[in-house]
PDB file of C-alpha atoms in Angstrom:
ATOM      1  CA  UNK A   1     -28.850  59.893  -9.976  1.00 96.00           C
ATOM      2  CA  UNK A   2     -27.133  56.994 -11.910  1.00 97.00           C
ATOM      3  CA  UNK A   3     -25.416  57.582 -14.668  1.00 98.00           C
ATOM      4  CA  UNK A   4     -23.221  55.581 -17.019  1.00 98.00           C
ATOM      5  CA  UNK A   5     -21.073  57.004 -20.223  1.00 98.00           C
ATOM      6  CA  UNK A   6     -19.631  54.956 -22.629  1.00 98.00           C
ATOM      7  CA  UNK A   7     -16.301  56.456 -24.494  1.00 98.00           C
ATOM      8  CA  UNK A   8     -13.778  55.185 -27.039  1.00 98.00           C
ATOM      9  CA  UNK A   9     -13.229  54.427 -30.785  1.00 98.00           C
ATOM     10  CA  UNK A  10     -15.937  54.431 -32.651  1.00 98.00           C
ATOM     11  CA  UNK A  11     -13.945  52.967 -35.489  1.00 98.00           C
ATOM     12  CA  UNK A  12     -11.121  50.096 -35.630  1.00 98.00           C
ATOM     13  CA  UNK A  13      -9.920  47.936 -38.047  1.00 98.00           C
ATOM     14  CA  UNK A  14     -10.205  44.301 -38.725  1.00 98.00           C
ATOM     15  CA  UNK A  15      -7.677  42.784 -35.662  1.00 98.00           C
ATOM     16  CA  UNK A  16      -7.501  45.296 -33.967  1.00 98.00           C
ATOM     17  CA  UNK A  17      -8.365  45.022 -30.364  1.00 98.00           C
ATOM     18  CA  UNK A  18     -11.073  47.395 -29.147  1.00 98.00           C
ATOM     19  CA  UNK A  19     -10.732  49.362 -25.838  1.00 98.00           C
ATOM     20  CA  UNK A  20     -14.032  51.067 -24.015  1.00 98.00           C
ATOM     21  CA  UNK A  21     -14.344  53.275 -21.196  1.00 98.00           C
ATOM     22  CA  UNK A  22     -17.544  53.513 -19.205  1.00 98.00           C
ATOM     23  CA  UNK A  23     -17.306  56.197 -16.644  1.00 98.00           C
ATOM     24  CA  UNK A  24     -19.917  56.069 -13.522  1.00 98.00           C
ATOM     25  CA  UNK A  25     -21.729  58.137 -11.668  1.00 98.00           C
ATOM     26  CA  UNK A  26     -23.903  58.368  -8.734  1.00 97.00           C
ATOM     27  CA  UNK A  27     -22.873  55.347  -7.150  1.00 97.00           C
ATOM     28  CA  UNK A  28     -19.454  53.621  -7.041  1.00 95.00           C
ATOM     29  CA  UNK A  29     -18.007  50.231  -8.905  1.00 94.00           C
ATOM     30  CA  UNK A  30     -17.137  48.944  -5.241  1.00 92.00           C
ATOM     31  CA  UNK A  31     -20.683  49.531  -4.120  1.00 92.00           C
ATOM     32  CA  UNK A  32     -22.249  45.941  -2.617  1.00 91.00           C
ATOM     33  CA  UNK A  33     -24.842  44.333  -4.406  1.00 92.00           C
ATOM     34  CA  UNK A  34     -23.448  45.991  -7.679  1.00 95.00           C
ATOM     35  CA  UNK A  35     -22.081  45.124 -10.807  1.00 96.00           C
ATOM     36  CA  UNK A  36     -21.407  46.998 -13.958  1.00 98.00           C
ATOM     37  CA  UNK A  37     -21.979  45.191 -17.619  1.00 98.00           C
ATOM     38  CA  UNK A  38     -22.108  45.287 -21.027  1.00 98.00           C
ATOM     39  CA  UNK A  39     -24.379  44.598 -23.571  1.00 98.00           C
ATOM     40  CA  UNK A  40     -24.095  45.155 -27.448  1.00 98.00           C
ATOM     41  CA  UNK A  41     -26.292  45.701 -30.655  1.00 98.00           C
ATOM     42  CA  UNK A  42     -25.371  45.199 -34.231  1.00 98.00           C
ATOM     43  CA  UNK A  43     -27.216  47.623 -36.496  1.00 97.00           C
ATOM     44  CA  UNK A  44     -31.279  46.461 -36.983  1.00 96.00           C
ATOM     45  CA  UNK A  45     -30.234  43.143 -34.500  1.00 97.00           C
ATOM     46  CA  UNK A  46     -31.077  42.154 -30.991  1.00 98.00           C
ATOM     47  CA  UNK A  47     -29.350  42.498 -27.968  1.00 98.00           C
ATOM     48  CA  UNK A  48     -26.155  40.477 -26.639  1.00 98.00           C
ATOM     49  CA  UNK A  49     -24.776  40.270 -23.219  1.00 98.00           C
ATOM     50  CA  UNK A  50     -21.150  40.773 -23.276  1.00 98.00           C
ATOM     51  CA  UNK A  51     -19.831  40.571 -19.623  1.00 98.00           C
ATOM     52  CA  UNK A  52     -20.522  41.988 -16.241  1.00 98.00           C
ATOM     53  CA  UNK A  53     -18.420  42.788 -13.253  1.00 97.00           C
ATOM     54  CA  UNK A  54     -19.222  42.663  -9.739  1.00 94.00           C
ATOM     55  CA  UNK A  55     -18.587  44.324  -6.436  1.00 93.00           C
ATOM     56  CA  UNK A  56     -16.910  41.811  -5.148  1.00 91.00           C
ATOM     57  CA  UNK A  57     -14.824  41.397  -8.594  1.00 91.00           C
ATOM     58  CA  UNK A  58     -16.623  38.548  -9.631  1.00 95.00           C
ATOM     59  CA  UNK A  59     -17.073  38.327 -13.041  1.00 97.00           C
ATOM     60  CA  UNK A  60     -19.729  36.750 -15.846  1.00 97.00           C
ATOM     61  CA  UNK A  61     -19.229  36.309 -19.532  1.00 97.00           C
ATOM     62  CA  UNK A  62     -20.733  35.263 -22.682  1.00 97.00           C
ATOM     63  CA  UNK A  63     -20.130  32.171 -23.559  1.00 95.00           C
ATOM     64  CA  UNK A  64     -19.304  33.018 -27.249  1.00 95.00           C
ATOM     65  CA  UNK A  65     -17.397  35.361 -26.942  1.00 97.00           C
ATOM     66  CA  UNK A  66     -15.255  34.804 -23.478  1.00 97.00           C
ATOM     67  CA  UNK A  67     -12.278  33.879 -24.975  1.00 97.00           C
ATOM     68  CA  UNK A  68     -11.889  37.654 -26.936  1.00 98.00           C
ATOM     69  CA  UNK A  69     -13.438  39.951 -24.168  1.00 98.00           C
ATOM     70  CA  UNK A  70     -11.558  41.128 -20.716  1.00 98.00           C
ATOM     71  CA  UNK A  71     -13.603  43.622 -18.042  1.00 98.00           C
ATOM     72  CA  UNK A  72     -11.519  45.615 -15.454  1.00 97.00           C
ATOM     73  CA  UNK A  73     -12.428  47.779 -12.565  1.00 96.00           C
ATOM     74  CA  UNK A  74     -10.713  51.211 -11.657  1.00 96.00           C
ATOM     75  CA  UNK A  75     -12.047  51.931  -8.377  1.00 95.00           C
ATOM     76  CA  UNK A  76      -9.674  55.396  -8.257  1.00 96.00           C
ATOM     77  CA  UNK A  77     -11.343  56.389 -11.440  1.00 97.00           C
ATOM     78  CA  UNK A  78     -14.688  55.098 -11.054  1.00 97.00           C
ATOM     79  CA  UNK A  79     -14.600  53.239 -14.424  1.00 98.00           C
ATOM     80  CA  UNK A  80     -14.969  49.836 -15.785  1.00 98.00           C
ATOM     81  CA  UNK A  81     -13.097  49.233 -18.942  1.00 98.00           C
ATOM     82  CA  UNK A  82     -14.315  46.355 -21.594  1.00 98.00           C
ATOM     83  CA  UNK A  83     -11.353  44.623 -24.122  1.00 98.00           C
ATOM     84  CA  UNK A  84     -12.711  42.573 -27.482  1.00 98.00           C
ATOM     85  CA  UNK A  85      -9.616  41.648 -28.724  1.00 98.00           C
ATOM     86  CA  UNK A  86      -9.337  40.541 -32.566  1.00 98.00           C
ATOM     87  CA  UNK A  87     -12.245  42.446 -33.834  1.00 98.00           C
ATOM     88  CA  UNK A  88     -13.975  41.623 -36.754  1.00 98.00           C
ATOM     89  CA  UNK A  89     -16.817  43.225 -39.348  1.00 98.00           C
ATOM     90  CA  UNK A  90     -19.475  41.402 -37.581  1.00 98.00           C
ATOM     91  CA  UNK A  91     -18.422  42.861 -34.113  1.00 98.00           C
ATOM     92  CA  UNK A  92     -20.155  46.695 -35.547  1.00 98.00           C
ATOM     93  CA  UNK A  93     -22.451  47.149 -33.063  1.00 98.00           C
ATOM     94  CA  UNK A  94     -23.849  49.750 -30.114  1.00 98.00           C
ATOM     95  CA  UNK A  95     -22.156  48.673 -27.212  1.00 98.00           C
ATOM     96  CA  UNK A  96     -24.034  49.686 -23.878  1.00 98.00           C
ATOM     97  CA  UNK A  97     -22.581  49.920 -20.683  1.00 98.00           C
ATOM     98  CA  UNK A  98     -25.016  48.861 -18.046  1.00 98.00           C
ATOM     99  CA  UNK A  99     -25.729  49.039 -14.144  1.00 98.00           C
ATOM    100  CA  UNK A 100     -26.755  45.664 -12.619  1.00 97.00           C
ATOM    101  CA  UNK A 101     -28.717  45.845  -9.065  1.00 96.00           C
ATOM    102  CA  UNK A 102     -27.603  43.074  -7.381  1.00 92.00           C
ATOM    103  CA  UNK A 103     -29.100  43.306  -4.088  1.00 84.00           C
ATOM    104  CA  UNK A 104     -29.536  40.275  -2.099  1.00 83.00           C
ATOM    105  CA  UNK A 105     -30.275  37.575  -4.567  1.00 84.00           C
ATOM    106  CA  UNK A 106     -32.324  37.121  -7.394  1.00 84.00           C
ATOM    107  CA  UNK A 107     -35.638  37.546  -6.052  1.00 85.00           C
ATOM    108  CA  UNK A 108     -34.735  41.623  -5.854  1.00 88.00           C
ATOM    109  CA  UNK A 109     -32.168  41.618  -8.778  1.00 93.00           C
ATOM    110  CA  UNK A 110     -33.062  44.586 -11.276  1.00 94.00           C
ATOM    111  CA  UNK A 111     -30.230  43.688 -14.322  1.00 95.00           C
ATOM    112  CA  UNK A 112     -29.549  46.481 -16.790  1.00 97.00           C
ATOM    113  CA  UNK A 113     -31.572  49.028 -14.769  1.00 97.00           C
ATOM    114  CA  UNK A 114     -29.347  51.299 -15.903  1.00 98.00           C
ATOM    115  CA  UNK A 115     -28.145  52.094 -19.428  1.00 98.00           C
ATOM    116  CA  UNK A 116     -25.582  54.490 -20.910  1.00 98.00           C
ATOM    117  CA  UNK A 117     -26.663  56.235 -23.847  1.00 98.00           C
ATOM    118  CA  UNK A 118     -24.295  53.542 -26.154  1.00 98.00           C
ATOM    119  CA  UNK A 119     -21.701  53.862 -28.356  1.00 98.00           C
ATOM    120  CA  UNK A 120     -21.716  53.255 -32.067  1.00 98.00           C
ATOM    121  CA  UNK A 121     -18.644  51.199 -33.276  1.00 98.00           C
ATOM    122  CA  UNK A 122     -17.722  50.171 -36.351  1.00 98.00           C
ATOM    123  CA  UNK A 123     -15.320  47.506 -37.753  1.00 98.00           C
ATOM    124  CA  UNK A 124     -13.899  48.606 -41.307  1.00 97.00           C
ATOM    125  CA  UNK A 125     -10.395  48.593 -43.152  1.00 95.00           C
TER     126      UNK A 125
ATOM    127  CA  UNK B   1     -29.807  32.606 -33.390  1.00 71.00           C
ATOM    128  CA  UNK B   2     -30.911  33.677 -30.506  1.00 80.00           C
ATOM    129  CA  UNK B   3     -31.794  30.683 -27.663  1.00 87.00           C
ATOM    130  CA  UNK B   4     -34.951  32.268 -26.355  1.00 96.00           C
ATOM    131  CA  UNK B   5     -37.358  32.245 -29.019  1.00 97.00           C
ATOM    132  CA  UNK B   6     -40.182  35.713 -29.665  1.00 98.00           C
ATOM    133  CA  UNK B   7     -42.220  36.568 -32.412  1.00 98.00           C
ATOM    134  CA  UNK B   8     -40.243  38.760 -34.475  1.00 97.00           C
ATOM    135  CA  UNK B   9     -43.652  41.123 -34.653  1.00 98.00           C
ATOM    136  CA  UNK B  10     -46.903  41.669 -32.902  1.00 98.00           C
ATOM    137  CA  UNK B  11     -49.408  44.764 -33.494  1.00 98.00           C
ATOM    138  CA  UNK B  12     -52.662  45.886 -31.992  1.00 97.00           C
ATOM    139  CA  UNK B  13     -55.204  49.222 -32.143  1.00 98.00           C
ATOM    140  CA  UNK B  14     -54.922  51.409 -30.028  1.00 98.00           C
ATOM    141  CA  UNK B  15     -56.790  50.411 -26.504  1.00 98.00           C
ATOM    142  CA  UNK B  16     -56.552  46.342 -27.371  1.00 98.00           C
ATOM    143  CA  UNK B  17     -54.294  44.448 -25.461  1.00 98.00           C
ATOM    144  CA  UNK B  18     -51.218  42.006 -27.054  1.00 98.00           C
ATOM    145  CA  UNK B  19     -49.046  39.802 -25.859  1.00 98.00           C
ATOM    146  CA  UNK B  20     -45.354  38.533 -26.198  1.00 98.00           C
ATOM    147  CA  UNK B  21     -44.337  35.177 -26.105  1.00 98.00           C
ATOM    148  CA  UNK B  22     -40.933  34.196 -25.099  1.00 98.00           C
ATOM    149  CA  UNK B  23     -39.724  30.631 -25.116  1.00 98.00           C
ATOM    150  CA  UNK B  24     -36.441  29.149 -23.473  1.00 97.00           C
ATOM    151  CA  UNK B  25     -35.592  25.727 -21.744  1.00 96.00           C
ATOM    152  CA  UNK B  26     -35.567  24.226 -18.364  1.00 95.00           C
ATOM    153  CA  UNK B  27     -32.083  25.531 -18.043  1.00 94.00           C
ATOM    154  CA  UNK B  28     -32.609  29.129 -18.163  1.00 96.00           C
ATOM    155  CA  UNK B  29     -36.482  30.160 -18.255  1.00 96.00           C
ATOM    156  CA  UNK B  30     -37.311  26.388 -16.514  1.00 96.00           C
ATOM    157  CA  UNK B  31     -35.266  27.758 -13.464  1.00 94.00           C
ATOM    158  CA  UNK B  32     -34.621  31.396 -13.256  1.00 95.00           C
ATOM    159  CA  UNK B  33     -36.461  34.674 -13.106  1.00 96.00           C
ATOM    160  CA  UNK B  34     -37.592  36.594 -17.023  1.00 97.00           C
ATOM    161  CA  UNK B  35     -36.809  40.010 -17.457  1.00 97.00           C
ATOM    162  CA  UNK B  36     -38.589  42.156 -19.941  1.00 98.00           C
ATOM    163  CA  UNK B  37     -36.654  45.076 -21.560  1.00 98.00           C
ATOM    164  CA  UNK B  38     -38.640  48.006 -23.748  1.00 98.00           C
ATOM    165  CA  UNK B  39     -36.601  49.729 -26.646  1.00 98.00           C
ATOM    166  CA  UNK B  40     -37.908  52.930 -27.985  1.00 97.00           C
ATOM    167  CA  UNK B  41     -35.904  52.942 -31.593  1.00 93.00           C
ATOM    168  CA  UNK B  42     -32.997  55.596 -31.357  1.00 94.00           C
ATOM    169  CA  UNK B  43     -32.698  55.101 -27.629  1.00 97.00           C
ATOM    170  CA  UNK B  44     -31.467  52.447 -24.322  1.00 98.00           C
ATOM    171  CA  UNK B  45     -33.796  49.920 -23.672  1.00 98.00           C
ATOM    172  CA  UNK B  46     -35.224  50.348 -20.703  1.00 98.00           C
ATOM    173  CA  UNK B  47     -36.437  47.439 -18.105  1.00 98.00           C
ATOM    174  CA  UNK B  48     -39.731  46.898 -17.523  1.00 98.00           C
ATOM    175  CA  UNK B  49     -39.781  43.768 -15.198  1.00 97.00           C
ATOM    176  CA  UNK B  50     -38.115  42.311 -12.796  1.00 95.00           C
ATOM    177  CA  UNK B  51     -37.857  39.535 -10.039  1.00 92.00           C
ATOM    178  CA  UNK B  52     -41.486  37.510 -10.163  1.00 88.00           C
ATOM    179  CA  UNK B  53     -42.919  39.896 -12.423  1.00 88.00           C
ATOM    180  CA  UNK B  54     -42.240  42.994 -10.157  1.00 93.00           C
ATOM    181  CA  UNK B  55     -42.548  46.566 -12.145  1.00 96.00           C
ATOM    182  CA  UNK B  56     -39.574  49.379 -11.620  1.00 95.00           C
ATOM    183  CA  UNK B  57     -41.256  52.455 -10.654  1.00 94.00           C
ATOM    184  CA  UNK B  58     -42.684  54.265 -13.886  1.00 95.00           C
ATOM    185  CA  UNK B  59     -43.699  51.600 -15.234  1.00 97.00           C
ATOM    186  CA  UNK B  60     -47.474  51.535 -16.214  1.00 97.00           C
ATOM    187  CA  UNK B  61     -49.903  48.717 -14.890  1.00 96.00           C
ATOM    188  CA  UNK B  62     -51.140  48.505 -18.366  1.00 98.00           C
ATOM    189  CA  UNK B  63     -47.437  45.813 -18.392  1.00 98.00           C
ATOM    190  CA  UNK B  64     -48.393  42.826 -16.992  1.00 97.00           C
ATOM    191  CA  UNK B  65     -45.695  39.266 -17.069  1.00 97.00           C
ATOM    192  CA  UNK B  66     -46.438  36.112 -16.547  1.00 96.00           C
ATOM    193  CA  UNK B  67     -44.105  32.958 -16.717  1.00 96.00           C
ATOM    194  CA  UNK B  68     -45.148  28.862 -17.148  1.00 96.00           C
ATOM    195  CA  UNK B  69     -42.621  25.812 -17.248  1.00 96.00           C
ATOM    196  CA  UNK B  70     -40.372  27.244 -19.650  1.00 97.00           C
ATOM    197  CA  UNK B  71     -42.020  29.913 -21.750  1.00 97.00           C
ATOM    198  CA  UNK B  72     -42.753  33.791 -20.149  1.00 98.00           C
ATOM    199  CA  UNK B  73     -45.138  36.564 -21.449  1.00 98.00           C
ATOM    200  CA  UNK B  74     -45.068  39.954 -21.739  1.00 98.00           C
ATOM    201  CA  UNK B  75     -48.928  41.913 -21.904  1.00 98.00           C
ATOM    202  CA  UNK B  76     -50.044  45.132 -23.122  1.00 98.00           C
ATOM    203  CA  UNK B  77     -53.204  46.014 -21.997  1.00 98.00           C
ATOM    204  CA  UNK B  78     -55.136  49.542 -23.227  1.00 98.00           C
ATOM    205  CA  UNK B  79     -52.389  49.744 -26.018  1.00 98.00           C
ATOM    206  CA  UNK B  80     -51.324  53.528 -26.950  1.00 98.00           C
ATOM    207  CA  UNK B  81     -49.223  54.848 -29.311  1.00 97.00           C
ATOM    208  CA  UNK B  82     -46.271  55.136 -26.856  1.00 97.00           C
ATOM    209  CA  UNK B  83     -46.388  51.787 -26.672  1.00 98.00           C
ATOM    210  CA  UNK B  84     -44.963  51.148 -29.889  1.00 98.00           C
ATOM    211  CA  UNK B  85     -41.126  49.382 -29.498  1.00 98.00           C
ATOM    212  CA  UNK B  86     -39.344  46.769 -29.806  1.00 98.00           C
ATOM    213  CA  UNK B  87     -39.290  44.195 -26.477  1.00 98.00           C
ATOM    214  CA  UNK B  88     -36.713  42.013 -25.510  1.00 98.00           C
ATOM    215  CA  UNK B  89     -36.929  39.077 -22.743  1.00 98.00           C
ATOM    216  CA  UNK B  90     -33.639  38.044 -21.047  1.00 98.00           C
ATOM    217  CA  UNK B  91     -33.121  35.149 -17.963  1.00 97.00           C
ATOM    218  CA  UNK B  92     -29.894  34.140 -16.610  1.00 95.00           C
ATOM    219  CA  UNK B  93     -28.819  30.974 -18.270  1.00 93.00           C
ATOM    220  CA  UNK B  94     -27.801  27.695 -15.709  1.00 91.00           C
ATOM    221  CA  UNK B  95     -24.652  28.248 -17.559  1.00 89.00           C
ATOM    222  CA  UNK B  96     -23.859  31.395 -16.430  1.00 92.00           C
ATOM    223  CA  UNK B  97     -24.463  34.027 -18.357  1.00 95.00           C
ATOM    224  CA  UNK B  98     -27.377  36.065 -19.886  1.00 97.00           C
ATOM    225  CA  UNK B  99     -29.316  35.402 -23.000  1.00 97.00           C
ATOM    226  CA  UNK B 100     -31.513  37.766 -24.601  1.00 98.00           C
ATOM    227  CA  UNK B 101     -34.436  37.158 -26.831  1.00 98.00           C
ATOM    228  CA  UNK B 102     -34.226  38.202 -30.581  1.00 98.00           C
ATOM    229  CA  UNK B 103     -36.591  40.404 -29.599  1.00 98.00           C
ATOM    230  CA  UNK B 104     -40.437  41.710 -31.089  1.00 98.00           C
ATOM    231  CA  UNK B 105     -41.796  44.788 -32.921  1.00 98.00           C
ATOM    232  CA  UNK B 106     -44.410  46.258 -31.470  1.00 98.00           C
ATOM    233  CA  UNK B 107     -46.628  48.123 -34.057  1.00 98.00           C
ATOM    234  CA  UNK B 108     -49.520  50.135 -33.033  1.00 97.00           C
ATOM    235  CA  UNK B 109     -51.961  50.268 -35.897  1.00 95.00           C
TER     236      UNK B 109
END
């Protein structure tokens, strides 16, 4: 069964960078044909791709936001870590970490067939 | 802003069918595969298609996609009060990366 948990702060301050730990289970981040992502949701708003990681350390981001956001792979661990550096009020959000099926190409691809349960983060002074 | 475009709302009664409109450009619907996302409020969306319009086990035939030049829809056929969510389309973009629809409120009347 695949699981994903998302942990960290669920408040910084305007800045500051933010640091999140999603934690897997039931299949490994070096597993071929899959990548780990993450997606985020301000309060009442729509969803936003963030950045996804791939077995083969390949990486994806969103074009927004590139510049502020790094992803990194612990294989000992199991656990793919997001950075959003300089955060900001309008960066409050849920911030889902996701499992991305891969498999041989598009035509089989199931993205974000996974979800953690999310992780409620807020930007204040 | 989101690039694809949806209808912020759609309803229906119980047992009617709706549908969800999603509109992109060549560069992302134009040229790659739609994926359809439900949302129950309070919880993960959850994906409801995949590939060319290819369901994830669990997910009721009532669903049905469909995708033309560059706009997709989602349909809800024999709507039931379960039903009611908020859906989100997403396609890769030619650029790289994902985009997600602003998404639409389902409201079973």
């Amino acid at each position: 069964q695949i699981t994903l948990k998302e942990s960290g702060p669920t408040r910084v301050k305007p800045t500051q960078t933010l640091t999140l730990t999603c934690t897997l289970s039931g299949f490994s981040v070096s597993d071929g044909g899959v990548g780990v992502g993450w997606i985020r949701q301000p309060p009442g708003k729509a969803l936003e791709f963030l950045a996804l990681t791939y077995w083969d350390d390949d990486q994806r981001f969103s074009a927004s936001l590139r510049n502020r956001l790094t992803v990194t792979r612990d294989t000992s661990r199991n656990q793919v870590v997001l950075t959003v550096t300089n955060m900001v009020p309008v960066d409050t959000a849920t911030y889902y970490c996701v499992h991305y099926y891969y498999g041989s190409g598009a035509h089989d691809s199931r993205p974000f067939d996974h979800w953690g349960q999310g992780l409620l983060v807020t930007v204040s002074s | 802003q989101s690039v694809l475009t949806q209808p912020p709302s759609a309803s229906g009664a119980p047992g009617q069918r709706v549908t969800i409109s999603c509109s992109g450009s060549s560069s992302n619907i134009g040229e790659n595969y739609v994926y359809w996302y439900q949302q129950v409020p309070g919880t993960a969306p959850k994906l409801l298609f995949f590939g060319a319009n290819q369901r994830p086990s669990g997910v009721p035939d009532r669903f049905s996609a469909s995708k033309s030049g560059t706009s997709a829809s989602l349909a809800v056929s024999q709507l039931r009060p379960e039903d009611e969510a908020d859906y989100y389309c997403a396609v890769w973009d030619n650029s790289q990366t994902v985009l997600f629809g602003g998404g639409t409120k389902l409201t079973v009347l």
